[in-house]
XYZ file of N, CA and C in Angstrom:
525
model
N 6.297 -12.256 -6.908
C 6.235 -12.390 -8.339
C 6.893 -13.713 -8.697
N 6.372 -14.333 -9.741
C 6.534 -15.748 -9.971
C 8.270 -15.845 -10.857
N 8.778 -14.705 -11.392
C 10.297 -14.578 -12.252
C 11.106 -13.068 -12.526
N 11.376 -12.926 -12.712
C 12.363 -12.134 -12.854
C 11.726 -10.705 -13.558
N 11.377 -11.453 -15.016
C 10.640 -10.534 -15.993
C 9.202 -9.802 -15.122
N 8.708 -10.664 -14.116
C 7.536 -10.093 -13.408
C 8.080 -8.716 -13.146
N 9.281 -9.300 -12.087
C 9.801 -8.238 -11.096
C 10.254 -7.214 -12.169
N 10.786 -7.058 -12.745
C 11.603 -6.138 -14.046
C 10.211 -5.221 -14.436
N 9.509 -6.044 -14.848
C 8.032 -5.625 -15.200
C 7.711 -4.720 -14.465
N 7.418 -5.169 -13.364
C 6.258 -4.261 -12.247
C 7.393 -3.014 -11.359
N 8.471 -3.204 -11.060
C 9.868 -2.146 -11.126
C 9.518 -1.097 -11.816
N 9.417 -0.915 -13.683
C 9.582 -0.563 -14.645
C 8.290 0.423 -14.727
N 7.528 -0.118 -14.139
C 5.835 0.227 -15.129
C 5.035 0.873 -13.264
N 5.688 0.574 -12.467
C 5.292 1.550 -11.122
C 6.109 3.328 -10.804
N 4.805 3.745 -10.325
C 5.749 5.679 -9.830
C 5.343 5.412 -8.624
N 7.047 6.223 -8.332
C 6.844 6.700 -7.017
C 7.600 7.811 -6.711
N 6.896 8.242 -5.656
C 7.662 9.834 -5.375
C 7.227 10.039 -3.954
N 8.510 10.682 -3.530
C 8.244 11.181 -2.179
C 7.766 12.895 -2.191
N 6.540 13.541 -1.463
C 6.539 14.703 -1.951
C 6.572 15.439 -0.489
N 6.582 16.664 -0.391
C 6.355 17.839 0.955
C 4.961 18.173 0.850
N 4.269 17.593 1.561
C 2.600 18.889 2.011
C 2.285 19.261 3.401
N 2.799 20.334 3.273
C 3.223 21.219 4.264
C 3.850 20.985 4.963
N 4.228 20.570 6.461
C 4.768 20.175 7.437
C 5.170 18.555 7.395
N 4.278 18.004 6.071
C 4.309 16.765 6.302
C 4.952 16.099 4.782
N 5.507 14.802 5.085
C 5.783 14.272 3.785
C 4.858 12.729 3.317
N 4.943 13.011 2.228
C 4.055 11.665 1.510
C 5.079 10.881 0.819
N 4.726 9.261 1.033
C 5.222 8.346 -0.022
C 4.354 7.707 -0.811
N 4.312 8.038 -2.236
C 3.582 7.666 -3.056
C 3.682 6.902 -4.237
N 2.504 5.822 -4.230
C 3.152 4.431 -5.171
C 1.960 4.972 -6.005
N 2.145 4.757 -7.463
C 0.974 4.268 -8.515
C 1.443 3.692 -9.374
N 0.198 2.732 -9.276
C 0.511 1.550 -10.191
C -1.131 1.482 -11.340
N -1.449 0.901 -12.215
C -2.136 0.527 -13.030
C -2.418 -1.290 -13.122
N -3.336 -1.482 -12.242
C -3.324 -3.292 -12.044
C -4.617 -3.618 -13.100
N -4.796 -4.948 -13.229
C -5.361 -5.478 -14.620
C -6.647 -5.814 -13.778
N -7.162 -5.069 -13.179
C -8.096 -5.621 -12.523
C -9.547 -4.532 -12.437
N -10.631 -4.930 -12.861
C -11.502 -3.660 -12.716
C -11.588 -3.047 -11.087
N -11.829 -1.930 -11.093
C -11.955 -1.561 -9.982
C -12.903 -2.087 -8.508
N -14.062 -2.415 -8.755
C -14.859 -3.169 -8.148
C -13.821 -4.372 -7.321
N -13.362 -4.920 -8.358
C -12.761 -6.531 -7.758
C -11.421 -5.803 -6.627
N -10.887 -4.758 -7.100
C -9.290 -3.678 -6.098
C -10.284 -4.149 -4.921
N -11.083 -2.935 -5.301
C -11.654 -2.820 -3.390
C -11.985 -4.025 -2.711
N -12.782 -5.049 -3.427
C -12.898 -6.031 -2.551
C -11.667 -6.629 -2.079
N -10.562 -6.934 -2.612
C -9.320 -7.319 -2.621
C -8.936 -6.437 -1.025
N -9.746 -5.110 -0.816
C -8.898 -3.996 -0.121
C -9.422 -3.929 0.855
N -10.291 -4.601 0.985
C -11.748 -4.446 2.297
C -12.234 -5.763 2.868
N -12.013 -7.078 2.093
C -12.473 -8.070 2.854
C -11.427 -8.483 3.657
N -12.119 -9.141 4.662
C -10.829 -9.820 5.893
C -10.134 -10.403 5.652
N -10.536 -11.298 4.740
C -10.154 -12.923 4.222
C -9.093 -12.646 3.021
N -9.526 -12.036 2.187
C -8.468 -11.384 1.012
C -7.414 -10.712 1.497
N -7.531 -9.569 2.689
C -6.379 -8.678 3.005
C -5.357 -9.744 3.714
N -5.815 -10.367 4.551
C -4.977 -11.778 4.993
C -4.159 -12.621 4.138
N -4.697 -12.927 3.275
C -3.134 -12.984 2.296
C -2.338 -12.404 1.606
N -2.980 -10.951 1.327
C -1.618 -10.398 0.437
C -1.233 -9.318 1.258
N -1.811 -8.829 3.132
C -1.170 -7.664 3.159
C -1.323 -7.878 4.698
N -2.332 -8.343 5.389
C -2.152 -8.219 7.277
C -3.706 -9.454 7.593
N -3.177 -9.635 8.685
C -4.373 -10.069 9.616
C -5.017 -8.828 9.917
N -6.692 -8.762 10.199
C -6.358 -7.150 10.272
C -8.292 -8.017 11.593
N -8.447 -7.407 12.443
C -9.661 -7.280 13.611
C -10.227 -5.850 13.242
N -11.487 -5.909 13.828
C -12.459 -4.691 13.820
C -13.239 -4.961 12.928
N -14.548 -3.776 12.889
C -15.064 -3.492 11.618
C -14.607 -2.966 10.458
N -14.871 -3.161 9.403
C -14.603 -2.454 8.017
C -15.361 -1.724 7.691
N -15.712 -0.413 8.521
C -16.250 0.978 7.948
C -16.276 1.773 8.306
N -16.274 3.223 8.287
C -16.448 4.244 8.303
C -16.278 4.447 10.097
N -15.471 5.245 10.052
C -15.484 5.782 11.744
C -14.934 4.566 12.260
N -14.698 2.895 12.149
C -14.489 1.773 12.790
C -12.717 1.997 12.813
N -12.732 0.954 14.341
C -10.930 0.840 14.662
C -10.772 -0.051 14.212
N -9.510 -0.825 13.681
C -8.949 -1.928 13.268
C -7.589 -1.992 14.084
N -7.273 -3.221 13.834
C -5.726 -3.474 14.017
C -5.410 -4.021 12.919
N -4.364 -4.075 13.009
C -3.599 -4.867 12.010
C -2.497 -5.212 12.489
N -2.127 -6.596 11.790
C -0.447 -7.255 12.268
C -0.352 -7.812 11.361
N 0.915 -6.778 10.750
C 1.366 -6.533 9.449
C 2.826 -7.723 9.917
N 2.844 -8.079 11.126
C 4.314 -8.985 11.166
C 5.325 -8.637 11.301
N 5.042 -7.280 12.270
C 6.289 -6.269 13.017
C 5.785 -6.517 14.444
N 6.864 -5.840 15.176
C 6.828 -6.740 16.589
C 5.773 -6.262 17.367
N 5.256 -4.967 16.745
C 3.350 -4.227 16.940
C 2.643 -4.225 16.492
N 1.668 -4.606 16.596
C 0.303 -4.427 15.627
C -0.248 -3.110 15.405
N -0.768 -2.447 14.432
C -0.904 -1.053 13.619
C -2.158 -0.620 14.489
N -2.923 0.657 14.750
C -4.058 0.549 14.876
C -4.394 1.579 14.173
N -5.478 1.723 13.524
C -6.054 2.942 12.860
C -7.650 2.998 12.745
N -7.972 3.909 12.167
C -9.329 4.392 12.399
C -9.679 4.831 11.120
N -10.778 4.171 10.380
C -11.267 4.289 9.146
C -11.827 6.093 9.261
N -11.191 7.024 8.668
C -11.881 8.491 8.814
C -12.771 8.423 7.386
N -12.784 7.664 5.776
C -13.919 7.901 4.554
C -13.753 6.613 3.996
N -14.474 5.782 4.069
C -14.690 4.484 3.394
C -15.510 4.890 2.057
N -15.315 5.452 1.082
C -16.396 5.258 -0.118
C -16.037 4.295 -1.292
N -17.055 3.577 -1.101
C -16.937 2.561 -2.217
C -17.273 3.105 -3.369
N -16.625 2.675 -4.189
C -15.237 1.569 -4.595
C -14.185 2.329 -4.959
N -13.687 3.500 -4.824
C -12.755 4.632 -4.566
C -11.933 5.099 -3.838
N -12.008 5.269 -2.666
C -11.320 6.043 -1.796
C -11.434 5.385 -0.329
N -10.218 4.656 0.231
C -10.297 4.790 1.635
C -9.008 5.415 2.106
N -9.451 5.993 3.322
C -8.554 7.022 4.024
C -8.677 6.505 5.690
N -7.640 6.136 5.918
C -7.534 5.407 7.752
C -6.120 6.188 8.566
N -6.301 6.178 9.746
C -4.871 6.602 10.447
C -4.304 5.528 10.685
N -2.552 6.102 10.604
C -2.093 4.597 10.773
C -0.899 4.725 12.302
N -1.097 4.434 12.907
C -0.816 4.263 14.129
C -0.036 3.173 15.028
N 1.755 3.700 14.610
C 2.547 2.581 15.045
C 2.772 2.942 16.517
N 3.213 1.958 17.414
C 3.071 2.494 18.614
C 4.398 3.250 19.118
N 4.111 4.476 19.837
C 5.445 5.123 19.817
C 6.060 6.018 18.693
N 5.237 6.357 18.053
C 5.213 7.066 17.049
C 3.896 8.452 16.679
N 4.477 8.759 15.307
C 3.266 9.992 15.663
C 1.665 9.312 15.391
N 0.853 10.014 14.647
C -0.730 9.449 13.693
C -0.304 9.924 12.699
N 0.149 8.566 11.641
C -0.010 8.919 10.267
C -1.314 9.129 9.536
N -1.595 9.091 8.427
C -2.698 9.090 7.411
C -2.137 8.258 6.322
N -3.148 6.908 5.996
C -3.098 6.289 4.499
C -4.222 6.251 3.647
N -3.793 6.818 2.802
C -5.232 6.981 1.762
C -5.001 5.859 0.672
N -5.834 5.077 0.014
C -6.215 4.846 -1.183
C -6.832 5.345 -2.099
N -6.546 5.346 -3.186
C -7.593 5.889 -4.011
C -7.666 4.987 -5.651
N -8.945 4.601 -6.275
C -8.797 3.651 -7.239
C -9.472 4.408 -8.314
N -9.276 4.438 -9.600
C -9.616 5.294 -10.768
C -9.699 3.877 -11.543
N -11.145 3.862 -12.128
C -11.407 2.939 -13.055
C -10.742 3.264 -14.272
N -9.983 2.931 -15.063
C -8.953 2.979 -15.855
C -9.273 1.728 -17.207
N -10.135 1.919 -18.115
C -10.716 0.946 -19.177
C -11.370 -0.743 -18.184
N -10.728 -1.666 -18.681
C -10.940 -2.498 -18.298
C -10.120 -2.875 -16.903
N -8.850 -1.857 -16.271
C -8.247 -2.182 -15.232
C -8.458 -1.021 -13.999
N -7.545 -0.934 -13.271
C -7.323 0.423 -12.302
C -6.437 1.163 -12.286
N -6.212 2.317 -11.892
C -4.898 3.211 -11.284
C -5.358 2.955 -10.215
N -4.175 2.297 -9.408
C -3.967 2.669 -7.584
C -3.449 3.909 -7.397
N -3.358 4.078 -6.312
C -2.738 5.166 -5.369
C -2.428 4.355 -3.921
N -1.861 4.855 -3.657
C -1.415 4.517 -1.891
C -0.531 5.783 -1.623
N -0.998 6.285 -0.708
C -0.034 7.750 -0.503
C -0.020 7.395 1.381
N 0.963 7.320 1.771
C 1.182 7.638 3.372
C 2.003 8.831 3.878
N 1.110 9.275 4.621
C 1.673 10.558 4.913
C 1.756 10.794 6.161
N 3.311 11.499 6.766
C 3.837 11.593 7.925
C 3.883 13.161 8.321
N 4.188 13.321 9.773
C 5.198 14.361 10.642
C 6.438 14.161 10.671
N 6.867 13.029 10.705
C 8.001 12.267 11.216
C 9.062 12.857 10.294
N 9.999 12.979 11.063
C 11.016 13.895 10.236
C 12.428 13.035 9.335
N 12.027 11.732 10.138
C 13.336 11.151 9.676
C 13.009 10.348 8.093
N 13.851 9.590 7.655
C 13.573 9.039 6.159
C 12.440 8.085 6.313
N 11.494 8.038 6.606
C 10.405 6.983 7.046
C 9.929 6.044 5.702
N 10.020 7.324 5.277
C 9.265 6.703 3.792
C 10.032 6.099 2.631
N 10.914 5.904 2.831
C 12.107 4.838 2.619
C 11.251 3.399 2.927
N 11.041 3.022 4.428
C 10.501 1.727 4.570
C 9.192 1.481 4.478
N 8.413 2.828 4.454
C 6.946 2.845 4.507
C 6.712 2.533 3.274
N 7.598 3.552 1.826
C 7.627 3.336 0.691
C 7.678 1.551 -0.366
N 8.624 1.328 0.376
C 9.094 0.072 -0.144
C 8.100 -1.135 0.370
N 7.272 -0.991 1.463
C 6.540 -1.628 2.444
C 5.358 -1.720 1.579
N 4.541 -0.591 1.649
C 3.279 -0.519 0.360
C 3.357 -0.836 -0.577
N 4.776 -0.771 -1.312
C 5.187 -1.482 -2.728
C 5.088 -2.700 -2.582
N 5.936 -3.506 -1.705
C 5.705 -4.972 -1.713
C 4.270 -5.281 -1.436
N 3.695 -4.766 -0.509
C 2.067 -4.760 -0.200
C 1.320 -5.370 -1.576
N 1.294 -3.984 -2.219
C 0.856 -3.720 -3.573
C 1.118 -5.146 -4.551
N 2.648 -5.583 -4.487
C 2.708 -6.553 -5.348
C 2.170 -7.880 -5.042
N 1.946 -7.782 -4.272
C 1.229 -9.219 -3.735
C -0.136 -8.920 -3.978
N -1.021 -7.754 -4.061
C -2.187 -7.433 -4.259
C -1.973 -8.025 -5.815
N -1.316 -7.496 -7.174
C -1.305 -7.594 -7.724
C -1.463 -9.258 -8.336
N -0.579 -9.831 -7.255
C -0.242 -11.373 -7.530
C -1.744 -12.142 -7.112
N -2.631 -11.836 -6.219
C -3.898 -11.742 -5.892
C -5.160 -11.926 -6.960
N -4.983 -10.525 -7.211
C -5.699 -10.231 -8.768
C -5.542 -11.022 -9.624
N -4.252 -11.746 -10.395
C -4.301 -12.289 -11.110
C -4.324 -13.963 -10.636
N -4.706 -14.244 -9.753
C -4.836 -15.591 -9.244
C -3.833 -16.356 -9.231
N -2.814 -15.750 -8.527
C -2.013 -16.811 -8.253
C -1.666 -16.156 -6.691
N -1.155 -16.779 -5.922
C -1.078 -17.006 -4.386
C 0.176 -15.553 -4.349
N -0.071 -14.825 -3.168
C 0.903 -13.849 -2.314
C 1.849 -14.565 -1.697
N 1.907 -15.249 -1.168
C 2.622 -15.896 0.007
C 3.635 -16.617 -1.302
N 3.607 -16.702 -2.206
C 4.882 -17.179 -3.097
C 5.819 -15.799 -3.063
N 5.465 -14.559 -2.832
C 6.457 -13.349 -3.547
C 7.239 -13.569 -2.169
N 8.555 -13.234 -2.527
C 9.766 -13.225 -1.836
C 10.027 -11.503 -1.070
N 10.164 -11.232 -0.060
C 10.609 -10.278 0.274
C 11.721 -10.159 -0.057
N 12.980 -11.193 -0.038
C 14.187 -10.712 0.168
C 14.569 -10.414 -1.061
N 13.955 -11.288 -2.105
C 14.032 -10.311 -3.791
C 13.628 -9.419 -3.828
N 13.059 -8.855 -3.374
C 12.344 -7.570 -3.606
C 13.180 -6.478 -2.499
N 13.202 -6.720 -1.512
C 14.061 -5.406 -0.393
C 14.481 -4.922 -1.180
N 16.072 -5.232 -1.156
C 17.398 -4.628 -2.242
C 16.545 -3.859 -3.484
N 15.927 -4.292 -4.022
C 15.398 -3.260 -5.221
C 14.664 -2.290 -5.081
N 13.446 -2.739 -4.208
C 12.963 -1.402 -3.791
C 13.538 -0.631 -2.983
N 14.224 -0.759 -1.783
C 14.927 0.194 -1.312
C 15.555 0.889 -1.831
N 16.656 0.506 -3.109
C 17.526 1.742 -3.757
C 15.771 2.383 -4.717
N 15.063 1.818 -5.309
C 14.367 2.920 -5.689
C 13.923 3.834 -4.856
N 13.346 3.559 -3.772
C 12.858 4.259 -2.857
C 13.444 5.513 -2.246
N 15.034 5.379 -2.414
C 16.228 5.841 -1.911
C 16.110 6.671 -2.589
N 16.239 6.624 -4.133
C 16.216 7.208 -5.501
C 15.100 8.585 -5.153
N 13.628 8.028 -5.048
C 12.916 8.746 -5.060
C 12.167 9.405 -4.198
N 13.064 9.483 -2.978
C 13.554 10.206 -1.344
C 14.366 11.832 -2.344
N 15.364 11.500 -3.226
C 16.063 12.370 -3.395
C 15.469 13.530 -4.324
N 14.798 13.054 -4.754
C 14.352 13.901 -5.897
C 13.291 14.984 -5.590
């Protein structure tokens, strides 16, 4: 985000919640971006776009296809597209190595002239995961956002952003 008021802004005007379904827990961001839905997904599906605001990512982009991704942890992700429907809903496993098979869904709701996101990741894993998974998709997200409105990802700062999202995240672990 390009100042302060961004960050204050997009803090303020995002939910998140950690929830229980069944055995498993979800971390869940929604946000409302200024962007019609059509333009989200492309943002969410081309190679070239996801490369700047969220991973290098190999494979095909569809349905049943493997990907990787190197998100810029010391492993690259692998997952498996399980429902690609455009311009709505994608659902992939996410697969750190040494770990269990998560599930990340998207989901986009045309919302007037903009969207509701969703990003929900959902674990086995018993420990606070979604603490970093949480805060991880958030920053994700804000750079999507910074995307949308045409100005460059690679300006948003992680280290402004950690410290804040983590105590929210922390916050909404507890609740």
């Amino acid at each position: 985000m390009s100042n302060e008021t961004d960050i204050h802004t997009w803090l303020k005007s995002t939910q998140r919640e950690v929830r229980s379904i069944g055995h498993r827990k979800a971390a869940l961001v929604h946000r409302r971006m200024d962007a019609p839905r059509e333009r989200v997904w492309v943002a969410c599906t081309d190679r070239d776009q996801l490369r700047r605001w969220f991973a290098d990512v190999t494979g095909d982009l569809r349905e049943a296809a493997t990907l990787t991704f190197d998100v810029g942890a010391p492993c690259k992700v692998t997952s498996r597209i399980l429902r690609c429907a455009f311009p709505h809903n994608l659902l992939l496993t996410w697969l750190y190595p040494g770990r269990e098979i998560d599930e990340v869904e998207l989901r986009l709701t045309a919302d007037g002239d903009g969207t509701v996101v969703e990003l929900e990741h959902r674990s086995e894993d018993k420990t606070e995961w979604w603490l970093g998974a949480g805060s991880g998709w958030e920053y994700a997200l804000i750079k999507l956002s910074v995307l949308l409105r045409g100005d460059d990802p690679a300006e948003v700062s992680a280290e402004e952003l950690d410290q804040k999202l983590g105590r929210l995240w922390t916050e909404a672990g507890r609740t």
